[in-house]
Short mmCIF file of C-alpha atoms in Angstrom, two decimals:
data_model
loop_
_atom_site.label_atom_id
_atom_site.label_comp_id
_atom_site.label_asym_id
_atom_site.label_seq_id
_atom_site.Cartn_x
_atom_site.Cartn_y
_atom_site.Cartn_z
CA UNK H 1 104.73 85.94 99.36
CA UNK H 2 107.43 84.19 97.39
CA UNK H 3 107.76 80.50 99.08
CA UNK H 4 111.08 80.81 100.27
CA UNK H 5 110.30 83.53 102.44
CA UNK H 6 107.31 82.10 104.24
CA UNK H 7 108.75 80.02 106.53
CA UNK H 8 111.02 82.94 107.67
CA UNK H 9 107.85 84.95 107.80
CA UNK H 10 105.95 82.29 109.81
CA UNK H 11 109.05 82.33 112.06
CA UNK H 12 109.54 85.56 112.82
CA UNK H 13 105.49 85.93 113.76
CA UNK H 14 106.10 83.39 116.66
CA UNK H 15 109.08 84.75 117.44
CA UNK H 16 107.64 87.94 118.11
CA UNK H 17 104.12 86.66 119.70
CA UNK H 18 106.84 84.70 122.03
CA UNK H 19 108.36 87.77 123.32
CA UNK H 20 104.92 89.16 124.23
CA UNK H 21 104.13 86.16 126.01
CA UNK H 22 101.19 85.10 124.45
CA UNK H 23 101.30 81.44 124.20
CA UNK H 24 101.26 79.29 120.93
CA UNK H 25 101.86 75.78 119.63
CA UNK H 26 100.68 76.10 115.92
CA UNK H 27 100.88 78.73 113.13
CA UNK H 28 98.28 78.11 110.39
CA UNK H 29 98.18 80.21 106.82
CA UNK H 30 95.44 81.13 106.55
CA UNK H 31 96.05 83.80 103.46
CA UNK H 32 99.14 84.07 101.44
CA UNK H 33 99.77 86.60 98.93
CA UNK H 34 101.44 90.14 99.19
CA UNK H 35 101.31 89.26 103.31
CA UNK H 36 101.20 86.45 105.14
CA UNK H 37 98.17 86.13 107.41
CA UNK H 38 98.73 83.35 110.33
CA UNK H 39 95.98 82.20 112.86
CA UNK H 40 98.69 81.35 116.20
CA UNK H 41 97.07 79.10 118.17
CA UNK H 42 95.77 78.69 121.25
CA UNK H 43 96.44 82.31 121.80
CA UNK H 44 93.96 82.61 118.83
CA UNK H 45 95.79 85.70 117.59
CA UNK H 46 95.47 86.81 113.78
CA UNK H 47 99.25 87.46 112.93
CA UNK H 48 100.18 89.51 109.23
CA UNK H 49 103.15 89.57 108.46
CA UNK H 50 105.00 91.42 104.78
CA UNK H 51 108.61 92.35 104.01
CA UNK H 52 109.88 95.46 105.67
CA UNK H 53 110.12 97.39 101.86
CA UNK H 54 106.80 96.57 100.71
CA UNK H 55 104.22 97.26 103.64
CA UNK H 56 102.16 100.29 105.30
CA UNK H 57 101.77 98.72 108.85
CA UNK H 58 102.19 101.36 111.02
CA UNK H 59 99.55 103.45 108.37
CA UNK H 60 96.98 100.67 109.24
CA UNK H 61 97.35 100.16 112.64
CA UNK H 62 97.00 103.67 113.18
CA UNK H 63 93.70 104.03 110.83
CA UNK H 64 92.14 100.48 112.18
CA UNK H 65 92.57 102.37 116.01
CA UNK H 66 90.77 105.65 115.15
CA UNK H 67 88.61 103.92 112.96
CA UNK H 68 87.75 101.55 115.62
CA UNK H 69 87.20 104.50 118.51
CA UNK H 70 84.73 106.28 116.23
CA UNK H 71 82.72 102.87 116.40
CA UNK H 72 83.16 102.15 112.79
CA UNK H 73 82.88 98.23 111.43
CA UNK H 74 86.53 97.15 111.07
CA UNK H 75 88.48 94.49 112.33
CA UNK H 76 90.15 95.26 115.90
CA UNK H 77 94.29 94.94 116.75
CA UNK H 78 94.84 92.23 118.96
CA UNK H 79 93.93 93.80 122.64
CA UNK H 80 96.06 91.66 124.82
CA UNK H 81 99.20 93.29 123.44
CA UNK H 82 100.27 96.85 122.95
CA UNK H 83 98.89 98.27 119.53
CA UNK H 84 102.27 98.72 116.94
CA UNK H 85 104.31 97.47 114.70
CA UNK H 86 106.87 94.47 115.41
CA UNK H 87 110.04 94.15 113.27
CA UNK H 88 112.18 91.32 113.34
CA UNK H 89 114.42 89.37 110.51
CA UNK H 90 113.36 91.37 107.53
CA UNK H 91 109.42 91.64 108.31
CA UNK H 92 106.90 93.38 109.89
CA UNK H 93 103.98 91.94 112.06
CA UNK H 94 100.97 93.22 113.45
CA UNK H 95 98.34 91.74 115.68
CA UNK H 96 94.86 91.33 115.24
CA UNK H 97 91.70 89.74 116.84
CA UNK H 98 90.83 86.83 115.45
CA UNK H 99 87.21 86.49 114.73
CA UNK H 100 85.63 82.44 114.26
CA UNK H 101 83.72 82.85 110.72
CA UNK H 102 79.79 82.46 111.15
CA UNK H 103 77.55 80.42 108.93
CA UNK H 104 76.45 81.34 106.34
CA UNK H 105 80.26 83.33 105.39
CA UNK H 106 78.14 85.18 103.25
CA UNK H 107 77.33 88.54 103.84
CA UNK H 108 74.23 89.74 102.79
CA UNK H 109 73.90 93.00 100.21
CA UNK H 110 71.96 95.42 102.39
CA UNK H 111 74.12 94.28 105.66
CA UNK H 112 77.36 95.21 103.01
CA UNK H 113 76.06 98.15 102.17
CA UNK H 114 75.09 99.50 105.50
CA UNK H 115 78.92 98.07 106.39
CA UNK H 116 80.35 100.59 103.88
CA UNK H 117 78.31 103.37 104.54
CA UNK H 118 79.31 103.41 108.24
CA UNK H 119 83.07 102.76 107.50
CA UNK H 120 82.34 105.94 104.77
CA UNK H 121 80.82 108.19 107.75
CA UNK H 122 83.70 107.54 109.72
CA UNK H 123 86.32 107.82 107.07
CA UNK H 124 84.85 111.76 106.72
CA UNK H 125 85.94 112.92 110.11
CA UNK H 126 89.62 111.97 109.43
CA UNK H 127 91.78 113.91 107.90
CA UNK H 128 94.55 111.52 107.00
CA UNK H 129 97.37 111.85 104.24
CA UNK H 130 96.15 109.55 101.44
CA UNK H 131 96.87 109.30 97.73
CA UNK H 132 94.53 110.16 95.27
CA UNK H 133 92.59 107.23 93.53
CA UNK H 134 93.87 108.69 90.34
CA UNK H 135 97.06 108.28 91.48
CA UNK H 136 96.92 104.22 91.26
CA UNK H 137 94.91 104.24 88.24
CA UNK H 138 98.23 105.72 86.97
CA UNK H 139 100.39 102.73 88.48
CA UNK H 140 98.36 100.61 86.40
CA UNK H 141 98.85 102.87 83.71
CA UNK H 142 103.14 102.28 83.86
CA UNK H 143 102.61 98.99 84.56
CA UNK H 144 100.42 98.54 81.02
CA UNK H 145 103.01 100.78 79.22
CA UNK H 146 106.08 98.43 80.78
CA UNK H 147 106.21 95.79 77.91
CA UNK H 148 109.18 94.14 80.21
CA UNK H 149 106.86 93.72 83.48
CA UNK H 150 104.13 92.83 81.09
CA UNK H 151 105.75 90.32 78.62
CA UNK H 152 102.85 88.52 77.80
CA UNK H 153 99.78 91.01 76.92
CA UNK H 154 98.90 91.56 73.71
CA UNK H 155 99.19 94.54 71.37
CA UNK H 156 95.82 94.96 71.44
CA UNK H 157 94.73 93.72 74.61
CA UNK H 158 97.27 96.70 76.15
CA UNK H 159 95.84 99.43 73.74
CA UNK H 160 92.62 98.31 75.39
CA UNK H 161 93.80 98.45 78.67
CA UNK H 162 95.63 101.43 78.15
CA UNK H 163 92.89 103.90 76.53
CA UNK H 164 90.76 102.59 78.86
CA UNK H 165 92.19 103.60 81.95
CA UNK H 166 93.48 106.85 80.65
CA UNK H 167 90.12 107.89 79.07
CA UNK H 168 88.05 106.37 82.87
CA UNK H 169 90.23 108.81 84.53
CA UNK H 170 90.03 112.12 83.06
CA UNK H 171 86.00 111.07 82.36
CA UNK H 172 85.76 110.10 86.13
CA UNK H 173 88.02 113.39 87.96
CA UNK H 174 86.34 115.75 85.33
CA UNK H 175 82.99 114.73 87.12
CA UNK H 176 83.84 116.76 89.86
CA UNK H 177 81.80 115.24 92.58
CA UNK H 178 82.09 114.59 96.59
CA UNK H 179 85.16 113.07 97.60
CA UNK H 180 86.34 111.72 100.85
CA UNK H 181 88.84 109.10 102.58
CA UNK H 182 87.93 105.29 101.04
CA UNK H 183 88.91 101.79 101.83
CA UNK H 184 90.57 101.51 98.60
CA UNK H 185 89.13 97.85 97.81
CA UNK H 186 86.24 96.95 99.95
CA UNK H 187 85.54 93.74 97.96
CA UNK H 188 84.39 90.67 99.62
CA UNK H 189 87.48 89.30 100.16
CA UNK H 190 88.71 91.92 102.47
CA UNK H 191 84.88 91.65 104.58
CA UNK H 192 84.94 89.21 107.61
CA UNK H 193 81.58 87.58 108.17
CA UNK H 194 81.46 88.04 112.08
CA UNK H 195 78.51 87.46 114.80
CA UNK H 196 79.41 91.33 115.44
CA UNK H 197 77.95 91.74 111.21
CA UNK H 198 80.55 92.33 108.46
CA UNK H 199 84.12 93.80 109.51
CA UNK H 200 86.46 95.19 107.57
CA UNK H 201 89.84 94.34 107.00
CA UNK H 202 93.17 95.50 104.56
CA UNK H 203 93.49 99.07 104.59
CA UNK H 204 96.99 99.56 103.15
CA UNK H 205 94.93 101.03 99.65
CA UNK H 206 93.29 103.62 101.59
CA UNK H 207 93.07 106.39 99.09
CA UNK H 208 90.60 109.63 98.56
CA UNK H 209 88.19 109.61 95.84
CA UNK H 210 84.04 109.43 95.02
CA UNK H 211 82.57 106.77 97.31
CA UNK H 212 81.09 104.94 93.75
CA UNK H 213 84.98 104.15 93.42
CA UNK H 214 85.02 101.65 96.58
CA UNK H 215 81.45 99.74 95.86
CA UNK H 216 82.59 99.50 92.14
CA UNK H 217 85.27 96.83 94.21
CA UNK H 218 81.61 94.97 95.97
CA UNK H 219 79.07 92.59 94.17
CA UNK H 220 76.18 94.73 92.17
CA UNK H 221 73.80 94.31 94.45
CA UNK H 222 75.26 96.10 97.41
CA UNK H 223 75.89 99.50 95.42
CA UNK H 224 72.04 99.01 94.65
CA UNK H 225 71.57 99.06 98.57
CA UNK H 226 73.62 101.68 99.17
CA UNK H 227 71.88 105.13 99.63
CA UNK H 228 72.38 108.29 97.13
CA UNK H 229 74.67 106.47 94.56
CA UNK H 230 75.80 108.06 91.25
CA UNK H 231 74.98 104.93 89.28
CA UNK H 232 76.71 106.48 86.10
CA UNK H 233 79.53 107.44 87.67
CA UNK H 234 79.19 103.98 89.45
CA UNK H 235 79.12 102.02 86.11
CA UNK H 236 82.26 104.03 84.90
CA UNK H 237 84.42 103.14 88.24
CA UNK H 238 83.30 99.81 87.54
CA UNK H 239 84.82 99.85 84.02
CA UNK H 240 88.20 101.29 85.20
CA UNK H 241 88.44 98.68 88.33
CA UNK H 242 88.11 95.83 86.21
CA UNK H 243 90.53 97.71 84.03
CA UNK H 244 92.89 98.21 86.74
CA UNK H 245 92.44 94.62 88.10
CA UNK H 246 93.52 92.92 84.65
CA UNK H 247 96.48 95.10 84.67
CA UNK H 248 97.79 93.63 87.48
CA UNK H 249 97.10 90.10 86.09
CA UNK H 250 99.57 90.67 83.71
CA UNK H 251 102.22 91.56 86.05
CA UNK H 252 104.88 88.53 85.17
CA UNK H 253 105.39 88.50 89.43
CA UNK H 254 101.65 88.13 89.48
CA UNK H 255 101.28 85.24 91.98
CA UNK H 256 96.85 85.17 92.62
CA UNK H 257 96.64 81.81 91.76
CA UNK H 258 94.71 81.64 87.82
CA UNK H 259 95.54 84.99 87.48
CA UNK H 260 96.39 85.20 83.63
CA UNK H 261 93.15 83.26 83.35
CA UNK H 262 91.58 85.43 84.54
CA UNK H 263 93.07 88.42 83.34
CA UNK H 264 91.91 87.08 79.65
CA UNK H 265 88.31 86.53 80.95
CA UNK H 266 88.51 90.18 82.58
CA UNK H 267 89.94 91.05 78.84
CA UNK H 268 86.27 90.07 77.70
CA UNK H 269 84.42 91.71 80.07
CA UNK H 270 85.99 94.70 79.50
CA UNK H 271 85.16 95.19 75.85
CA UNK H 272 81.82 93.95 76.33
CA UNK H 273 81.21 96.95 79.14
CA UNK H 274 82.67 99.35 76.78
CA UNK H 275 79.90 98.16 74.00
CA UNK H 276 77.35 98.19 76.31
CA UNK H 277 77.88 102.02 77.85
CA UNK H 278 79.76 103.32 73.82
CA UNK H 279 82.57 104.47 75.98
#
């Protein structure tokens, strides 16, 4: 979030939690990028807040309910409070339960994997509108091709990028195998290491696609736990994820913090993956 917004953000998070009485002295960030994520305190409620225009809140507190009811491992709305969406000065808040972070924050591969595969089982009983994971390999694909949002790549590096997302696509929906509701980007980052085992959080890039798609987002090892993989057509999601990834690096409002660093490192990877497997 840009920094002149946050403090509006952070105030209209209290503002809101306020009018719900649920009582608070301190609002700590504890995540800041495309939302704002706020730990209010001593309510010990988990506030997000985004702008109005750029935010599917009322498309993930609707998911995290059913996806909660069918007992699946994701991260609960806040239960003192009714379950919606709160609009006030230009943002949007939701509320969550907070959950204390155990030690170790790791979570271990098979526990991951077993995560996903429930949040998968439960994902296949809803019938939800969704887009297709081909359809944000394409948004990558403009935002490549858009030399004025991506000033700074390359000639080469955005051939690269470019051939390899359009040629990971057609390879990947000419497979023609199972596909079903997804996270959208299970990596660790959106996992919460809980006493309850790993929850889920972030489902605004809930999309529909092969399951190989969402563990190419986790660590190696858990798509090695996880039963009845495609491991081909998991190394090739792989390939487009860390294509898709970079893309976004080079976004010149790209504000992850190293993130042209590591969209040159990611540059590397890339052609070394495409060596390895002669794509």
């Amino acid at each position: 979030m840009q920094a002149s917004e946050v403090a509006r953000a952070v105030a209209a998070a209290t503002s809101i939690a306020s009018s719900l009485a649920l009582t608070f002295d301190d609002a700590i960030v504890l995540h800041d990028s495309n939302k704002l994520t706020l730990r209010l305190l001593p309510c010990d409620v988990l506030a997000r807040v985004a702008p109005v225009g750029q935010q599917v809140a009322q498309f993930e507190v609707d998911l995290a309910q059913r996806l909660a009811e069918s007992g699946c491992p994701v991260a609960a709305l806040e239960p003192r409070v009714e379950p919606r969406v709160h609009e006030r000065d230009g943002f949007v808040v939701t509320l969550w339960t907070y959950y204390e972070p155990v030690t170790p924050h790791e979570v271990s591969p098979a526990g991951y994997a077993d995560a996903l595969e429930r949040l998968h089982a439960g994902m296949r009983g809803l019938d939800v509108p969704t887009p297709h994971f081909t359809d944000r390999v394409e948004q990558a694909q403009r935002l490549v091709a858009n030399r004025d949002r991506t000033p700074a790549l390359a000639d080469a590096d955005r051939e690269l990028l470019g051939d390899t997302l359009r040629s990971l696509r057609r390879a990947i929906g000419e497979r023609g195998g199972a596909e079903q509701l997804l996270h959208g980007e299970p990596h660790p980052g959106n996992v919460l290491a809980t006493k309850n085992g790993p929850l889920f959080i972030d489902f605004e890039t809930c999309c529909r696609g092969p399951v190989e798609f969402d563990l190419a987002h986790a660590p190696e090892e858990v798509g090695e736990n996880y039963p009845g993989v495609d491991q081909e057509l998991l190394r090739q999601c792989r390939i487009l994820v860390l294509a898709m990834i970079t893309s976004w690096r080079w976004d010149r409002g790209d504000q992850l913090p190293n993130g042209r660093q590591l969209g040159r490192e990611w540059l590397s990877q890339i052609r070394a993956a495409l060596d390895r497997e002669k794509l």
